[in-house]
PDB file of C-alpha atoms and ligand atoms in Angstrom:
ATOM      1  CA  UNK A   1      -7.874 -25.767  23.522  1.00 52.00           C
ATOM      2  CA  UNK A   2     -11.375 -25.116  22.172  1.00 54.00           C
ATOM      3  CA  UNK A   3     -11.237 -22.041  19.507  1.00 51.00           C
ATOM      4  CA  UNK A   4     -13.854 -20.370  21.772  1.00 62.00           C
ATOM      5  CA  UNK A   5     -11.716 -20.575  24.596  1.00 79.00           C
ATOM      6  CA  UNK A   6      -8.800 -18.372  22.753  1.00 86.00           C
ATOM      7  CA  UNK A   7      -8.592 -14.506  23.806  1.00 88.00           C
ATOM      8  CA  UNK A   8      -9.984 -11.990  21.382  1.00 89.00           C
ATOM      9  CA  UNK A   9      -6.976 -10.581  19.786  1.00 90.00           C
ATOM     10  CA  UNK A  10      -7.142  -7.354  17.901  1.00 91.00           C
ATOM     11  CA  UNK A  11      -6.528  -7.477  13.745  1.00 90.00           C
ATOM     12  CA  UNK A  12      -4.139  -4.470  14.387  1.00 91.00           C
ATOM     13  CA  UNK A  13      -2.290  -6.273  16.717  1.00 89.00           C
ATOM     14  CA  UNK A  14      -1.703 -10.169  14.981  1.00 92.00           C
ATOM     15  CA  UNK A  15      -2.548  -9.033  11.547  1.00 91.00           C
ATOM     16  CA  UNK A  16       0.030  -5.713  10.881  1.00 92.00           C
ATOM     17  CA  UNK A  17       2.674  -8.270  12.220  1.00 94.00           C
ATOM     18  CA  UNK A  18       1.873 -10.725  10.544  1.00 94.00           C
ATOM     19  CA  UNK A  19       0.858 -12.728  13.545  1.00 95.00           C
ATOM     20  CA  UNK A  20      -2.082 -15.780  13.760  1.00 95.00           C
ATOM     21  CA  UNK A  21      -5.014 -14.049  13.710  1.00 94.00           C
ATOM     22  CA  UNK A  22      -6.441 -16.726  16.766  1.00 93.00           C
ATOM     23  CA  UNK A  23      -3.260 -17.436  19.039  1.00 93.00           C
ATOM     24  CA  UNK A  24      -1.015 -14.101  17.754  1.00 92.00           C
ATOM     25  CA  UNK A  25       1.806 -16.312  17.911  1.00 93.00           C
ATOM     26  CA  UNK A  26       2.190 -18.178  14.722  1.00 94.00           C
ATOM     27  CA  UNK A  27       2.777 -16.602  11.690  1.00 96.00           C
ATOM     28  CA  UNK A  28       0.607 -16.001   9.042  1.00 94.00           C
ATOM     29  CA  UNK A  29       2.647 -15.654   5.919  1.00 94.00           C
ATOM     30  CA  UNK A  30       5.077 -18.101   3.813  1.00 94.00           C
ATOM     31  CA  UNK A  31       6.661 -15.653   1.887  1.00 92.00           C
ATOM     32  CA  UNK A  32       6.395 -12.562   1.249  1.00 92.00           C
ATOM     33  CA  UNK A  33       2.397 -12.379   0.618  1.00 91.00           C
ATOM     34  CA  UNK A  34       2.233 -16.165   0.201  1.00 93.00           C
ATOM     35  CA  UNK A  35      -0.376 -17.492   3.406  1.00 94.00           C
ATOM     36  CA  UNK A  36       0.757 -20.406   5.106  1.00 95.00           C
ATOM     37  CA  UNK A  37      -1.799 -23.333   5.042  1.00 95.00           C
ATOM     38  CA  UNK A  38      -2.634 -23.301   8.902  1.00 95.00           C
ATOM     39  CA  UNK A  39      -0.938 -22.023  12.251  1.00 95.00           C
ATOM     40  CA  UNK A  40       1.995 -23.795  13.610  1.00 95.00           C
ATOM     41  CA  UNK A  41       1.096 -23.131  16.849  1.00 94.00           C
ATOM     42  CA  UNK A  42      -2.557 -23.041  16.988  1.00 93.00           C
ATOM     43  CA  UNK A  43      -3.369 -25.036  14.452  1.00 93.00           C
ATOM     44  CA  UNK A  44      -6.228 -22.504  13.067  1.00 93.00           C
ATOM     45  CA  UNK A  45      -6.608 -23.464   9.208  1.00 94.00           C
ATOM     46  CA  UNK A  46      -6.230 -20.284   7.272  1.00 93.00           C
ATOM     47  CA  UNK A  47      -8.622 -21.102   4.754  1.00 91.00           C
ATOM     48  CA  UNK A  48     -11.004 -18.664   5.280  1.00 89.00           C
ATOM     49  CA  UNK A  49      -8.739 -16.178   4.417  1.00 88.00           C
ATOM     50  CA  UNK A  50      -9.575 -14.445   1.431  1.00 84.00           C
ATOM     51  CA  UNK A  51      -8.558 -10.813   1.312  1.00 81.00           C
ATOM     52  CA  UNK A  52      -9.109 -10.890  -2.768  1.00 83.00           C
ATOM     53  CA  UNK A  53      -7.830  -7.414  -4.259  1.00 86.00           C
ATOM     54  CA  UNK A  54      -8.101  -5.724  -1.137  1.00 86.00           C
ATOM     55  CA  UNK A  55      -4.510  -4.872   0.285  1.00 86.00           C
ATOM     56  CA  UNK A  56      -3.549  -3.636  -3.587  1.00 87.00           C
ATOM     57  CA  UNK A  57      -6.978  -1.656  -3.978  1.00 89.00           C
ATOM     58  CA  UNK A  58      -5.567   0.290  -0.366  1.00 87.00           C
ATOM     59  CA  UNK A  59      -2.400   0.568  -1.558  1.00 87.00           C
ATOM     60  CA  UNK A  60      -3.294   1.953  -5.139  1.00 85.00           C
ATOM     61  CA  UNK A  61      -5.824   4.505  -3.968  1.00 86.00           C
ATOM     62  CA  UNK A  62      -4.374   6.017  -0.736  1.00 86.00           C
ATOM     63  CA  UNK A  63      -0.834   5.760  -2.145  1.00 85.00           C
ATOM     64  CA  UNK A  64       0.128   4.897  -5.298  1.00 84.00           C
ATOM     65  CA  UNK A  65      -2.144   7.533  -6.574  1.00 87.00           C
ATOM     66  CA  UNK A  66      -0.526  10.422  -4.256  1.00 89.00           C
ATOM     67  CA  UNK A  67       2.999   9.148  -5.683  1.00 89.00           C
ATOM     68  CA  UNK A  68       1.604   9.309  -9.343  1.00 89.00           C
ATOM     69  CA  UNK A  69       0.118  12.857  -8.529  1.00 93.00           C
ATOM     70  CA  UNK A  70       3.827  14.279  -7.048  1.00 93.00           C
ATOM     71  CA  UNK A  71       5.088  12.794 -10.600  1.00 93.00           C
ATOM     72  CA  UNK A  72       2.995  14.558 -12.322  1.00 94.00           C
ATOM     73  CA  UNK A  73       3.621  17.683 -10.784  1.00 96.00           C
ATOM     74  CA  UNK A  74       6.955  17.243 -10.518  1.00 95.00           C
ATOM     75  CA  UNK A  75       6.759  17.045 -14.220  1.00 95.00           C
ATOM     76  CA  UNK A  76       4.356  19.915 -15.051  1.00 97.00           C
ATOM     77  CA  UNK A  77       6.255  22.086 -12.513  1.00 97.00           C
ATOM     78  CA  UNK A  78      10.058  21.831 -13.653  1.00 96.00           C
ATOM     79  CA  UNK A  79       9.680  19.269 -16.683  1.00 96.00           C
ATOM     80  CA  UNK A  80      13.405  17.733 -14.926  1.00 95.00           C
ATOM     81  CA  UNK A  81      14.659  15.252 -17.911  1.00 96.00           C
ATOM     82  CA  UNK A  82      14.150  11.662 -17.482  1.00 94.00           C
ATOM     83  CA  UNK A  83      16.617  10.318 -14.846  1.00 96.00           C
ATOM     84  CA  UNK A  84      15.291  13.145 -11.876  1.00 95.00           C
ATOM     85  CA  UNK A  85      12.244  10.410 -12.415  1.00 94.00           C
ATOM     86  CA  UNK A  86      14.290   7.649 -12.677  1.00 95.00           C
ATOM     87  CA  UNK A  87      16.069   8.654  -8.525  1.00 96.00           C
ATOM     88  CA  UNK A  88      13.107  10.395  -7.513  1.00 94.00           C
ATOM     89  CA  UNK A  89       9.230   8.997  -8.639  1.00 92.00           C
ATOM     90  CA  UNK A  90      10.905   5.348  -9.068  1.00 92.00           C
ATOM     91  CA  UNK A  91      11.755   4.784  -5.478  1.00 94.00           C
ATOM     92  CA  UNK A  92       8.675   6.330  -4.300  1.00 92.00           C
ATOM     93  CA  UNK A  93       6.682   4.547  -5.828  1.00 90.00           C
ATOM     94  CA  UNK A  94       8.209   1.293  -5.077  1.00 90.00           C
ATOM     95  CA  UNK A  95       8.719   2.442  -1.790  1.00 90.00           C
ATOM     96  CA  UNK A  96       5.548   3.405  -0.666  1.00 88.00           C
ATOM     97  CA  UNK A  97       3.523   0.308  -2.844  1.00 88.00           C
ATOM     98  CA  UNK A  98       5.581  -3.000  -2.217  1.00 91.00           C
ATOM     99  CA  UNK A  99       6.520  -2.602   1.454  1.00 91.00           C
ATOM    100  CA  UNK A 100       2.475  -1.905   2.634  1.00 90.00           C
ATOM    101  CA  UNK A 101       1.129  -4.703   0.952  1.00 91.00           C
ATOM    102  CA  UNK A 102       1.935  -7.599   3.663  1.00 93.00           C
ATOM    103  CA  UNK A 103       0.669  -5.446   6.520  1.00 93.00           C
ATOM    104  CA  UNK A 104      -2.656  -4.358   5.106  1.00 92.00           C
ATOM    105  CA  UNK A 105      -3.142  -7.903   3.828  1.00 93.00           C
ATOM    106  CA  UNK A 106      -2.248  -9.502   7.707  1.00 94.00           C
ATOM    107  CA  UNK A 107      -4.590  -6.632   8.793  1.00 93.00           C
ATOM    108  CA  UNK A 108      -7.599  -7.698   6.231  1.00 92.00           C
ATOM    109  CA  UNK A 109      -7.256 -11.438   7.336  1.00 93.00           C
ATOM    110  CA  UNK A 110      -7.026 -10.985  10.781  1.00 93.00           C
ATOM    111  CA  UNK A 111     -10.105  -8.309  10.208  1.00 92.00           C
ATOM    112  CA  UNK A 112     -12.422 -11.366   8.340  1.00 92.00           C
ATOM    113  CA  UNK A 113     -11.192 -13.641  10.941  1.00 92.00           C
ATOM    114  CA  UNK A 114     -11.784 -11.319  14.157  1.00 91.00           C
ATOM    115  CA  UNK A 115     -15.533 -10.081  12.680  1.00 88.00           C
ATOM    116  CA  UNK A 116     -16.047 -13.687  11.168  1.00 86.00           C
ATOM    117  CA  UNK A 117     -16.523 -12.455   7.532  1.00 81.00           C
ATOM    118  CA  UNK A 118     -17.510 -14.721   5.374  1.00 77.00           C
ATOM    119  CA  UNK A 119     -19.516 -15.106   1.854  1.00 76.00           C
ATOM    120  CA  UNK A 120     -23.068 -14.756   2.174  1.00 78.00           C
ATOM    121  CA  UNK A 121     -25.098 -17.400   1.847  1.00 79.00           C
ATOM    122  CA  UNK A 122     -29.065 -17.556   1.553  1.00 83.00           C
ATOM    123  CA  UNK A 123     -31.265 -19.501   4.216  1.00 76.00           C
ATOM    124  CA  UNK A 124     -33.081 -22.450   3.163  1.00 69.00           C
ATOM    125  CA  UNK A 125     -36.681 -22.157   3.925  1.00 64.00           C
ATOM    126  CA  UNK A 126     -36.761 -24.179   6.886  1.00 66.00           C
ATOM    127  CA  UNK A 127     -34.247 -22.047   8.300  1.00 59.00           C
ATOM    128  CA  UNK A 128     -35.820 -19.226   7.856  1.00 55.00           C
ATOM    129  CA  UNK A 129     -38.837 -20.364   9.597  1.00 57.00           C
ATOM    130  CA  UNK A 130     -37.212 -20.586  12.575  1.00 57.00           C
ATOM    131  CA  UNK A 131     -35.077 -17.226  12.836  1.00 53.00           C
ATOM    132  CA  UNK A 132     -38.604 -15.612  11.938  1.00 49.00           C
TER     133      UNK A 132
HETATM  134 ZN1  LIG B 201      -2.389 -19.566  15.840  1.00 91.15          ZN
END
Protein backbone atom coordinates (compact mmCIF):
# COMPACT_ATOMS: atom_id res chain seq x y z
CA UNK A 1 0.00 0.00 0.00
CA UNK A 2 1.34 3.38 -1.12
CA UNK A 3 2.10 5.68 2.15
CA UNK A 4 -0.29 8.22 0.54
CA UNK A 5 -2.92 5.85 0.42
CA UNK A 6 -2.83 5.30 4.48
CA UNK A 7 -5.67 7.22 6.57
CA UNK A 8 -4.62 10.32 8.43
CA UNK A 9 -4.37 9.17 11.92
CA UNK A 10 -4.31 11.63 14.74
CA UNK A 11 -0.76 11.96 16.98
CA UNK A 12 -3.13 11.78 20.06
CA UNK A 13 -4.51 8.78 18.98
CA UNK A 14 -1.19 6.36 17.68
CA UNK A 15 1.32 8.42 19.47
CA UNK A 16 -0.10 8.56 23.48
CA UNK A 17 -0.38 4.70 22.87
CA UNK A 18 2.38 4.21 21.59
CA UNK A 19 0.93 3.16 18.30
CA UNK A 20 2.66 3.56 14.45
CA UNK A 21 2.28 6.87 13.76
CA UNK A 22 1.17 5.73 9.76
CA UNK A 23 -0.89 2.36 10.22
CA UNK A 24 -1.75 2.89 14.32
CA UNK A 25 -1.20 -0.64 14.58
CA UNK A 26 2.40 -1.38 15.12
CA UNK A 27 4.15 -0.25 17.89
CA UNK A 28 6.44 2.35 18.16
CA UNK A 29 8.67 1.65 21.10
CA UNK A 30 11.33 -1.25 22.02
CA UNK A 31 11.56 -0.60 25.45
CA UNK A 32 10.63 1.59 27.54
CA UNK A 33 11.65 4.92 25.48
CA UNK A 34 13.89 2.87 23.17
CA UNK A 35 12.16 3.42 19.23
CA UNK A 36 11.97 0.44 17.29
CA UNK A 37 13.82 0.68 13.89
CA UNK A 38 10.61 0.53 11.60
CA UNK A 39 6.86 -0.73 11.90
CA UNK A 40 6.14 -4.35 11.95
CA UNK A 41 3.16 -3.94 10.31
CA UNK A 42 3.52 -1.09 8.05
CA UNK A 43 6.79 -1.12 7.46
CA UNK A 44 7.15 2.90 7.95
CA UNK A 45 10.99 3.44 8.90
CA UNK A 46 11.04 5.46 12.05
CA UNK A 47 13.95 7.35 11.22
CA UNK A 48 12.64 10.54 11.05
CA UNK A 49 11.84 10.46 14.43
CA UNK A 50 13.68 12.77 16.40
CA UNK A 51 11.85 14.18 19.39
CA UNK A 52 15.48 15.43 20.89
CA UNK A 53 14.87 16.83 24.58
CA UNK A 54 11.40 17.39 24.03
CA UNK A 55 9.24 14.82 26.13
CA UNK A 56 11.83 15.64 29.31
CA UNK A 57 11.68 19.55 28.63
CA UNK A 58 7.42 18.86 29.05
CA UNK A 59 7.86 16.83 31.74
CA UNK A 60 10.38 19.11 33.73
CA UNK A 61 8.49 22.34 33.24
CA UNK A 62 4.76 21.44 33.60
CA UNK A 63 5.59 18.85 36.28
CA UNK A 64 8.59 18.25 37.79
CA UNK A 65 8.72 21.86 38.65
CA UNK A 66 5.07 21.84 40.40
CA UNK A 67 6.42 18.66 42.44
CA UNK A 68 9.69 20.61 43.38
CA UNK A 69 7.46 23.71 44.33
CA UNK A 70 4.96 21.37 46.84
CA UNK A 71 8.56 20.26 48.33
CA UNK A 72 9.48 23.30 48.95
CA UNK A 73 6.53 24.36 50.61
CA UNK A 74 6.04 21.46 52.26
CA UNK A 75 9.35 22.28 53.74
CA UNK A 76 9.00 26.03 54.46
CA UNK A 77 5.48 25.32 55.83
CA UNK A 78 6.04 22.47 58.55
CA UNK A 79 9.96 21.87 58.10
CA UNK A 80 8.67 17.70 58.61
CA UNK A 81 12.27 15.88 59.20
CA UNK A 82 13.74 14.04 56.40
CA UNK A 83 11.78 10.77 55.85
CA UNK A 84 8.03 12.86 55.44
CA UNK A 85 10.27 13.69 52.08
CA UNK A 86 11.55 10.52 51.71
CA UNK A 87 7.24 8.86 51.52
CA UNK A 88 5.94 11.97 50.32
CA UNK A 89 8.14 14.38 47.56
CA UNK A 90 10.06 10.99 46.48
CA UNK A 91 7.13 9.24 44.98
CA UNK A 92 5.80 12.29 43.51
CA UNK A 93 8.28 13.09 41.86
CA UNK A 94 9.01 9.81 40.39
CA UNK A 95 5.55 9.40 39.91
CA UNK A 96 4.56 12.19 38.04
CA UNK A 97 8.24 12.37 35.83
CA UNK A 98 9.03 8.67 34.72
CA UNK A 99 5.55 7.40 33.84
CA UNK A 100 4.77 10.69 31.24
CA UNK A 101 7.78 10.42 29.41
CA UNK A 102 6.76 7.49 26.81
CA UNK A 103 3.42 9.15 26.07
CA UNK A 104 4.58 12.67 25.36
CA UNK A 105 7.49 11.20 23.41
CA UNK A 106 4.81 8.73 21.14
CA UNK A 107 2.80 12.02 21.01
CA UNK A 108 5.96 14.26 19.67
CA UNK A 109 6.80 11.52 16.99
CA UNK A 110 3.58 10.88 15.82
CA UNK A 111 3.20 14.98 15.88
CA UNK A 112 6.64 15.35 13.38
CA UNK A 113 5.34 12.48 11.49
CA UNK A 114 1.52 13.65 11.10
CA UNK A 115 2.72 17.60 10.26
CA UNK A 116 5.86 16.16 8.36
CA UNK A 117 8.45 18.04 10.53
CA UNK A 118 11.56 17.90 9.49
CA UNK A 119 15.06 19.97 9.64
CA UNK A 120 15.12 22.86 7.52
CA UNK A 121 16.99 22.92 4.74
CA UNK A 122 17.89 25.96 2.33
CA UNK A 123 16.87 25.93 -1.50
CA UNK A 124 19.48 25.79 -4.01
CA UNK A 125 19.20 28.59 -6.40
CA UNK A 126 17.65 26.82 -9.11
CA UNK A 127 15.03 25.85 -6.86
CA UNK A 128 14.26 28.84 -5.83
CA UNK A 129 13.75 30.13 -9.23
CA UNK A 130 11.07 28.11 -9.75
CA UNK A 131 8.89 28.41 -6.42
CA UNK A 132 9.37 32.29 -7.16
ZN1 LIG B 1 2.78 1.10 10.89
Amino acid sequence: MPSDQWPPLSPMQTGLRGRCPRCGQGHLFDGFLKLRPKCEVCGLDYSFADPADGPAFFVMMFVCIPAVAFALWLEIAYQPPFWIHLVTTLPLVLLTCIPPLQPLKGWLVASQFFYKAEEGRLARPKEADKSA
